[in-house]
Amino acid sequence: MKYIDEFRNPALARRLLGEIAARSRQSINLMEFCGGHTHAIFKFGIRQLLPPTVRLLSGPGCPVCVTANADLDRAIAIAQLPDVITTTFGDMLKVPGSQSSLQAARAEGADVRIVYSTLDAVQIARQNPEQSIVFLGVGFETTAPTIAAALLQAEALNLDNFYVLSMHKLTPPATQAILNAGEVRLSGVIGPGHVTTIIGSEAWQFLPRDHGIPVAVAGFEPLDILRAVRALVGQAEGGEATVTNTYSRSVRPEGNCTAIEVMYRVFELSDAEWRGFGVVPQSGLALRDEYARFDAARAFSVDPGPVREHKGCRCGEVLRGVIAPPQCPLFRHVCAPQNPIGPCMVSAEGACAAYFMYGEEI
Ligand code: SF4
């Protein structure tokens, strides 16, 4: 298959692995920011193929996982209001909040619908003019422009029953927060391919410039990831730090200027609470005042009750790369995809789900 087979070529993979093994001398930690990379790395068995000197750590790149309980609780409380239809991508449904989940709210009668596109939510708003349609805006820079576009379409259609609850997050500030915390020592970052398609590889220049940490932006096929690892190992061994784009078929230095323009037409930077990080300054996106009438946070006044963290769940440390999922005492025995205690076990991009699915211990 074009653009897939070329990036799964076993002979080329063997050659890259040989080059990595030949170059790698010192023990290094590389963090893959993106949950999509975490799952690809497990799926293709890349961890086992790398030399023992190269350790891969999973980062906070799972938007459902980093959504704070306070935000989730508010979304659930809004979903429970009469005449509200909540629309969301599927991953959010099972994520446990402080007291409940969207799935439990739906079982109790709330109208919660899974959509596959933000435009589906706009369509539901058109079909249900007597009800308020709330779309849960969860995602990084990849998702936010599509939600902004949907909101602009709702405006063009003059819909007065379409709302967005913005819980969007931005990826560079989270990486900065990990480094500021100083809990993990990183020799390189595998940059998120989809996010960087939007924000551009130049957006990662602060890592080599301010922290001396190289970045290799990668796609999601085995050769993409191995090329990124080779670039990072080479730079770590050579004492260099630059931004390397190994996903040039998708990523440009300046990113997707149209998507960024649409995103910032509708949203503006705001502080945001991340699970495991607390409030990270200027790491979220709030609706601009011009679009206040679409803002679910302003339109619906709810009291979700006290915020409670899941007892024993160590998602916060998993998301910061401080522990690997099997180091959580609840992993596998108590917490499993059928009975998730924390979001990292629920989401298709969650690190705990990846470790569980591919059966890997530390
Ligand atoms: Fe949380 Fe479960 Fe992961 Fe432990 S295994 S950190 S309880 S999601």
Short mmCIF file of C-alpha atoms and ligand atoms in Angstrom, two decimals:
data_model
loop_
_atom_site.label_atom_id
_atom_site.label_comp_id
_atom_site.label_asym_id
_atom_site.label_seq_id
_atom_site.Cartn_x
_atom_site.Cartn_y
_atom_site.Cartn_z
CA MET A 1 0.00 0.00 0.00
CA LYS A 2 1.45 3.36 -1.04
CA TYR A 3 2.92 5.33 1.90
CA ILE A 4 2.58 2.35 4.23
CA ASP A 5 4.67 -0.49 2.78
CA GLU A 6 7.64 1.78 2.12
CA PHE A 7 7.75 2.64 5.79
CA ARG A 8 7.49 -0.97 6.99
CA ASN A 9 10.31 -2.39 4.92
CA PRO A 10 12.05 -5.05 7.10
CA ALA A 11 15.43 -4.73 5.37
CA LEU A 12 15.50 -0.97 5.90
CA ALA A 13 14.36 -1.41 9.50
CA ARG A 14 17.23 -3.85 10.12
CA ARG A 15 19.68 -1.41 8.63
CA LEU A 16 18.42 1.45 10.81
CA LEU A 17 18.54 -0.76 13.91
CA GLY A 18 22.12 -1.71 13.06
CA GLU A 19 23.08 1.95 12.74
CA ILE A 20 21.41 2.79 16.05
CA ALA A 21 23.17 -0.08 17.83
CA ALA A 22 26.53 0.85 16.32
CA ARG A 23 26.20 4.49 17.34
CA SER A 24 24.68 4.10 20.81
CA ARG A 25 27.20 4.08 23.64
CA GLN A 26 25.72 5.99 26.57
CA SER A 27 22.42 5.15 28.26
CA ILE A 28 19.78 7.66 27.25
CA ASN A 29 16.10 8.35 27.85
CA LEU A 30 14.03 9.42 24.86
CA MET A 31 10.46 10.53 25.39
CA GLU A 32 7.77 10.03 22.82
CA PHE A 33 5.32 12.81 23.55
CA CYS A 34 2.48 11.33 21.56
CA GLY A 35 0.21 8.49 22.64
CA GLY A 36 -0.05 7.48 18.98
CA HIS A 37 3.70 6.91 18.98
CA THR A 38 3.47 4.90 22.20
CA HIS A 39 1.00 2.52 20.63
CA ALA A 40 2.95 2.31 17.34
CA ILE A 41 6.16 1.56 19.26
CA PHE A 42 4.44 -1.31 21.08
CA LYS A 43 2.57 -2.56 18.04
CA PHE A 44 5.75 -2.91 15.98
CA GLY A 45 7.83 -4.25 18.89
CA ILE A 46 10.32 -1.40 18.57
CA ARG A 47 11.27 -1.31 22.24
CA GLN A 48 12.56 -4.87 22.13
CA LEU A 49 14.56 -4.19 18.96
CA LEU A 50 16.47 -1.20 20.30
CA PRO A 51 19.77 -1.64 22.15
CA PRO A 52 19.46 -1.65 25.97
CA THR A 53 21.16 1.75 26.07
CA VAL A 54 18.11 3.40 24.51
CA ARG A 55 15.12 3.69 26.84
CA LEU A 56 11.81 5.00 25.56
CA LEU A 57 9.55 6.86 27.99
CA SER A 58 5.91 7.62 27.29
CA GLY A 59 4.84 11.22 27.69
CA PRO A 60 1.61 13.17 28.20
CA GLY A 61 0.40 12.99 24.60
CA CYS A 62 -3.00 11.47 25.24
CA PRO A 63 -5.58 14.28 25.37
CA VAL A 64 -8.22 12.23 27.17
CA CYS A 65 -5.67 11.15 29.77
CA VAL A 66 -4.51 14.68 30.59
CA THR A 67 -8.04 16.05 30.98
CA ALA A 68 -8.33 16.99 34.64
CA ASN A 69 -11.11 15.51 36.74
CA ALA A 70 -12.47 19.01 37.42
CA ASP A 71 -13.05 19.52 33.67
CA LEU A 72 -14.45 16.05 33.23
CA ASP A 73 -16.82 16.52 36.17
CA ARG A 74 -18.11 19.74 34.63
CA ALA A 75 -18.70 17.99 31.31
CA ILE A 76 -20.65 15.23 33.08
CA ALA A 77 -22.70 17.76 35.05
CA ILE A 78 -23.61 19.64 31.87
CA ALA A 79 -24.53 16.34 30.19
CA GLN A 80 -26.98 15.68 33.01
CA LEU A 81 -28.89 18.93 32.44
CA PRO A 82 -32.32 18.62 30.80
CA ASP A 83 -32.55 19.34 27.07
CA VAL A 84 -28.83 18.97 26.57
CA ILE A 85 -27.35 16.61 23.99
CA THR A 86 -23.67 16.03 24.65
CA THR A 87 -21.54 15.04 21.68
CA THR A 88 -18.07 13.64 22.06
CA PHE A 89 -15.44 11.40 20.55
CA GLY A 90 -15.73 7.85 21.86
CA ASP A 91 -12.69 7.77 24.13
CA MET A 92 -14.23 10.21 26.58
CA LEU A 93 -17.24 8.06 27.36
CA LYS A 94 -15.64 5.61 29.78
CA VAL A 95 -13.19 7.96 31.47
CA PRO A 96 -14.01 8.00 35.18
CA GLY A 97 -14.51 11.45 36.70
CA SER A 98 -14.64 12.13 40.42
CA GLN A 99 -18.00 10.48 40.96
CA SER A 100 -19.26 9.28 37.60
CA SER A 101 -18.50 9.03 33.90
CA LEU A 102 -20.27 10.11 30.74
CA GLN A 103 -21.16 6.47 30.16
CA ALA A 104 -22.77 6.21 33.61
CA ALA A 105 -24.59 9.50 33.02
CA ARG A 106 -25.90 8.11 29.74
CA ALA A 107 -27.09 4.96 31.49
CA GLU A 108 -28.99 7.21 33.89
CA GLY A 109 -30.74 9.00 31.03
CA ALA A 110 -28.40 11.74 29.84
CA ASP A 111 -28.32 12.11 26.05
CA VAL A 112 -24.66 11.53 25.25
CA ARG A 113 -23.78 10.73 21.65
CA ILE A 114 -20.52 9.64 20.07
CA VAL A 115 -19.63 11.52 16.91
CA TYR A 116 -16.82 10.89 14.46
CA SER A 117 -16.46 14.50 13.35
CA THR A 118 -17.23 17.89 14.83
CA LEU A 119 -19.41 18.54 11.80
CA ASP A 120 -21.64 15.66 12.95
CA ALA A 121 -22.26 17.65 16.12
CA VAL A 122 -23.24 20.70 14.04
CA GLN A 123 -25.61 18.48 12.08
CA ILE A 124 -27.21 17.24 15.32
CA ALA A 125 -27.67 20.89 16.34
CA ARG A 126 -29.48 21.59 13.05
CA GLN A 127 -31.73 18.58 13.54
CA ASN A 128 -32.58 19.38 17.17
CA PRO A 129 -33.31 23.13 17.36
CA GLU A 130 -35.19 22.78 20.66
CA GLN A 131 -32.20 21.27 22.45
CA SER A 132 -28.73 22.51 23.34
CA ILE A 133 -25.90 20.60 21.69
CA VAL A 134 -22.63 20.60 23.61
CA PHE A 135 -19.49 19.35 21.92
CA LEU A 136 -16.69 18.31 24.26
CA GLY A 137 -13.55 19.91 22.88
CA VAL A 138 -10.80 17.56 23.98
CA GLY A 139 -7.58 17.36 22.04
CA PHE A 140 -4.32 19.01 21.11
CA GLU A 141 -3.41 21.34 18.26
CA THR A 142 -4.50 18.64 15.81
CA THR A 143 -8.11 18.69 16.95
CA ALA A 144 -8.63 22.32 17.90
CA PRO A 145 -8.68 23.72 14.33
CA THR A 146 -11.41 21.26 13.31
CA ILE A 147 -13.51 22.32 16.27
CA ALA A 148 -12.90 25.97 15.47
CA ALA A 149 -14.04 25.28 11.89
CA ALA A 150 -17.20 23.58 13.16
CA LEU A 151 -17.94 26.54 15.38
CA LEU A 152 -17.49 28.92 12.46
CA GLN A 153 -19.89 26.78 10.46
CA ALA A 154 -22.42 26.92 13.31
CA GLU A 155 -22.04 30.70 13.26
CA ALA A 156 -22.54 30.82 9.49
CA LEU A 157 -25.68 28.71 9.90
CA ASN A 158 -26.85 31.07 12.62
CA LEU A 159 -27.30 28.22 15.08
CA ASP A 160 -28.11 29.36 18.58
CA ASN A 161 -28.08 25.89 20.17
CA PHE A 162 -24.48 24.78 19.48
CA TYR A 163 -21.85 25.01 22.23
CA VAL A 164 -18.27 23.91 22.72
CA LEU A 165 -16.81 23.03 26.10
CA SER A 166 -13.17 23.75 25.41
CA MET A 167 -10.70 21.53 27.21
CA HIS A 168 -8.04 21.80 24.52
CA LYS A 169 -4.39 21.62 25.40
CA LEU A 170 -1.19 22.71 23.71
CA THR A 171 1.77 20.36 23.53
CA PRO A 172 4.93 22.52 23.80
CA PRO A 173 3.94 23.95 27.23
CA ALA A 174 3.46 20.41 28.59
CA THR A 175 6.92 19.40 27.42
CA GLN A 176 8.25 22.54 29.05
CA ALA A 177 6.42 21.60 32.28
CA ILE A 178 8.05 18.16 32.31
CA LEU A 179 11.48 19.73 31.98
CA ASN A 180 10.71 22.37 34.59
CA ALA A 181 9.67 19.65 37.05
CA GLY A 182 13.10 18.03 36.66
CA GLU A 183 11.81 14.56 37.51
CA VAL A 184 13.06 12.84 34.38
CA ARG A 185 16.30 13.29 32.51
CA LEU A 186 15.72 13.40 28.78
CA SER A 187 18.33 13.12 26.06
CA GLY A 188 15.84 13.61 23.27
CA VAL A 189 12.20 13.96 22.35
CA ILE A 190 10.36 12.15 19.57
CA GLY A 191 8.16 15.00 18.38
CA PRO A 192 4.47 14.32 17.73
CA GLY A 193 3.89 13.96 14.00
CA HIS A 194 0.25 14.98 13.75
CA VAL A 195 0.52 17.91 16.14
CA THR A 196 3.67 19.14 14.40
CA THR A 197 1.92 18.98 11.03
CA ILE A 198 -0.22 21.79 12.45
CA ILE A 199 2.22 23.78 14.58
CA GLY A 200 5.33 23.21 12.43
CA SER A 201 8.72 21.83 13.38
CA GLU A 202 9.97 25.34 14.22
CA ALA A 203 7.66 25.27 17.26
CA TRP A 204 10.07 22.79 18.92
CA GLN A 205 13.16 24.98 18.58
CA PHE A 206 12.93 25.95 22.26
CA LEU A 207 13.98 22.44 23.30
CA PRO A 208 17.46 22.50 21.72
CA ARG A 209 17.85 26.25 22.24
CA ASP A 210 16.83 26.52 25.89
CA HIS A 211 17.42 22.99 27.17
CA GLY A 212 20.03 21.48 24.85
CA ILE A 213 17.61 18.63 24.04
CA PRO A 214 17.29 17.40 20.44
CA VAL A 215 13.89 16.77 18.88
CA ALA A 216 13.13 14.43 15.99
CA VAL A 217 9.63 14.83 14.62
CA ALA A 218 8.34 11.44 13.52
CA GLY A 219 5.50 9.79 11.67
CA PHE A 220 3.83 6.65 12.91
CA GLU A 221 5.28 3.86 10.81
CA PRO A 222 8.22 1.76 12.03
CA LEU A 223 10.79 3.38 9.76
CA ASP A 224 9.57 6.84 10.77
CA ILE A 225 10.16 6.05 14.42
CA LEU A 226 13.49 4.33 13.84
CA ARG A 227 14.75 7.26 11.79
CA ALA A 228 13.81 9.59 14.64
CA VAL A 229 15.58 7.37 17.17
CA ARG A 230 18.66 7.22 14.94
CA ALA A 231 18.71 11.01 14.70
CA LEU A 232 18.35 11.42 18.46
CA VAL A 233 20.97 8.79 19.32
CA GLY A 234 23.38 10.40 16.87
CA GLN A 235 22.87 13.83 18.39
CA ALA A 236 23.13 12.56 21.95
CA GLU A 237 26.40 10.80 21.12
CA GLY A 238 27.73 13.80 19.22
CA GLY A 239 26.71 16.32 21.87
CA GLU A 240 24.47 18.17 19.43
CA ALA A 241 20.90 19.38 19.73
CA THR A 242 18.74 20.42 16.81
CA VAL A 243 15.21 19.86 15.52
CA THR A 244 15.19 17.11 12.90
CA ASN A 245 12.13 16.53 10.76
CA THR A 246 11.92 12.85 9.84
CA TYR A 247 8.26 13.26 8.82
CA SER A 248 8.77 15.67 5.94
CA ARG A 249 5.96 14.09 3.91
CA SER A 250 3.57 15.74 6.34
CA VAL A 251 5.41 18.32 8.46
CA ARG A 252 6.69 21.68 7.27
CA PRO A 253 8.79 24.08 9.36
CA GLU A 254 5.96 26.63 9.52
CA GLY A 255 3.16 24.07 9.97
CA ASN A 256 -0.31 24.44 8.55
CA CYS A 257 -0.85 28.20 8.58
CA THR A 258 -4.52 27.94 7.59
CA ALA A 259 -5.31 25.58 10.47
CA ILE A 260 -3.43 27.79 12.93
CA GLU A 261 -5.23 30.90 11.68
CA VAL A 262 -8.66 29.25 12.08
CA MET A 263 -7.72 27.96 15.52
CA TYR A 264 -6.65 31.37 16.82
CA ARG A 265 -9.57 33.14 15.17
CA VAL A 266 -11.86 31.25 17.53
CA PHE A 267 -9.64 30.43 20.51
CA GLU A 268 -7.13 32.32 22.60
CA LEU A 269 -4.44 31.09 24.95
CA SER A 270 -5.49 30.36 28.50
CA ASP A 271 -4.09 28.62 31.55
CA ALA A 272 -5.23 25.00 31.71
CA GLU A 273 -5.24 22.25 34.29
CA TRP A 274 -3.58 19.01 33.24
CA ARG A 275 -3.90 15.73 35.05
CA GLY A 276 -0.61 15.10 36.77
CA PHE A 277 0.74 18.59 36.11
CA GLY A 278 -1.69 20.98 37.76
CA VAL A 279 -2.29 24.31 36.09
CA VAL A 280 0.17 24.94 33.26
CA PRO A 281 0.27 28.62 32.21
CA GLN A 282 -0.90 29.41 28.68
CA SER A 283 -1.27 25.74 27.81
CA GLY A 284 -4.97 25.72 26.95
CA LEU A 285 -7.38 27.27 24.50
CA ALA A 286 -10.44 29.23 25.61
CA LEU A 287 -13.11 30.66 23.34
CA ARG A 288 -12.56 34.31 22.49
CA ASP A 289 -15.12 36.80 23.77
CA GLU A 290 -16.44 37.25 20.21
CA TYR A 291 -17.57 33.62 20.37
CA ALA A 292 -18.82 33.68 23.96
CA ARG A 293 -22.33 32.67 22.89
CA PHE A 294 -20.93 29.28 21.81
CA ASP A 295 -19.06 28.74 25.07
CA ALA A 296 -20.62 25.94 27.14
CA ALA A 297 -18.56 26.97 30.16
CA ARG A 298 -20.30 30.38 30.17
CA ALA A 299 -23.73 29.20 29.03
CA PHE A 300 -24.32 26.43 31.59
CA SER A 301 -23.94 27.00 35.28
CA VAL A 302 -23.33 23.70 37.07
CA ASP A 303 -21.96 22.55 40.39
CA PRO A 304 -20.14 19.28 39.76
CA GLY A 305 -19.30 18.80 43.44
CA PRO A 306 -15.91 18.16 45.00
CA VAL A 307 -13.08 16.87 42.84
CA ARG A 308 -11.78 13.47 43.86
CA GLU A 309 -8.79 11.67 42.40
CA HIS A 310 -8.90 7.94 41.79
CA LYS A 311 -7.46 6.19 44.81
CA GLY A 312 -4.16 4.55 44.03
CA CYS A 313 -4.14 5.59 40.36
CA ARG A 314 -0.75 6.92 39.30
CA CYS A 315 -1.74 8.30 35.91
CA GLY A 316 -0.13 11.63 36.78
CA GLU A 317 3.28 10.04 37.17
CA VAL A 318 2.75 7.91 34.05
CA LEU A 319 1.91 11.06 32.07
CA ARG A 320 5.04 12.83 33.31
CA GLY A 321 7.20 9.81 32.39
CA VAL A 322 8.21 9.34 36.02
CA ILE A 323 6.95 5.74 36.19
CA ALA A 324 6.04 3.14 33.60
CA PRO A 325 2.47 1.77 33.89
CA PRO A 326 3.51 -1.62 35.36
CA GLN A 327 4.97 0.29 38.32
CA CYS A 328 1.44 1.29 39.29
CA PRO A 329 0.30 -1.25 41.92
CA LEU A 330 -3.16 -1.38 40.34
CA PHE A 331 -1.88 -2.21 36.85
CA ARG A 332 -3.44 -5.33 35.35
CA HIS A 333 -4.69 -6.85 38.66
CA VAL A 334 -7.16 -4.12 39.56
CA CYS A 335 -7.04 -1.75 36.60
CA ALA A 336 -7.68 -3.18 33.16
CA PRO A 337 -9.51 -1.95 30.04
CA GLN A 338 -12.70 -3.73 31.18
CA ASN A 339 -12.48 -2.01 34.56
CA PRO A 340 -10.35 1.10 34.12
CA ILE A 341 -9.46 3.01 37.26
CA GLY A 342 -7.73 5.86 35.47
CA PRO A 343 -7.92 7.43 32.00
CA CYS A 344 -4.53 6.08 30.90
CA MET A 345 -6.16 2.64 30.80
CA VAL A 346 -9.26 3.86 28.95
CA SER A 347 -7.99 5.81 26.01
CA ALA A 348 -6.79 4.24 22.78
CA GLU A 349 -3.78 6.51 23.19
CA GLY A 350 -3.18 5.82 26.88
CA ALA A 351 0.17 4.40 27.97
CA CYS A 352 -1.39 1.98 30.47
CA ALA A 353 -3.67 0.60 27.76
CA ALA A 354 -0.63 0.12 25.48
CA TYR A 355 1.31 -1.78 28.13
CA PHE A 356 -1.76 -3.87 28.91
CA MET A 357 -2.63 -4.61 25.30
CA TYR A 358 0.86 -5.60 24.26
CA GLY A 359 1.59 -7.48 27.46
CA GLU A 360 4.78 -5.69 28.31
CA GLU A 361 6.18 -5.39 31.81
CA ILE A 362 8.79 -2.72 32.56
FE1 SF4 B 1 -4.10 4.64 36.69
FE2 SF4 B 1 -4.72 2.16 35.95
FE3 SF4 B 1 -2.64 3.33 34.86
FE4 SF4 B 1 -2.56 2.60 37.41
S1 SF4 B 1 -2.70 1.23 35.65
S2 SF4 B 1 -1.85 4.54 36.54
S3 SF4 B 1 -4.70 2.93 38.03
S4 SF4 B 1 -4.78 3.97 34.67
#
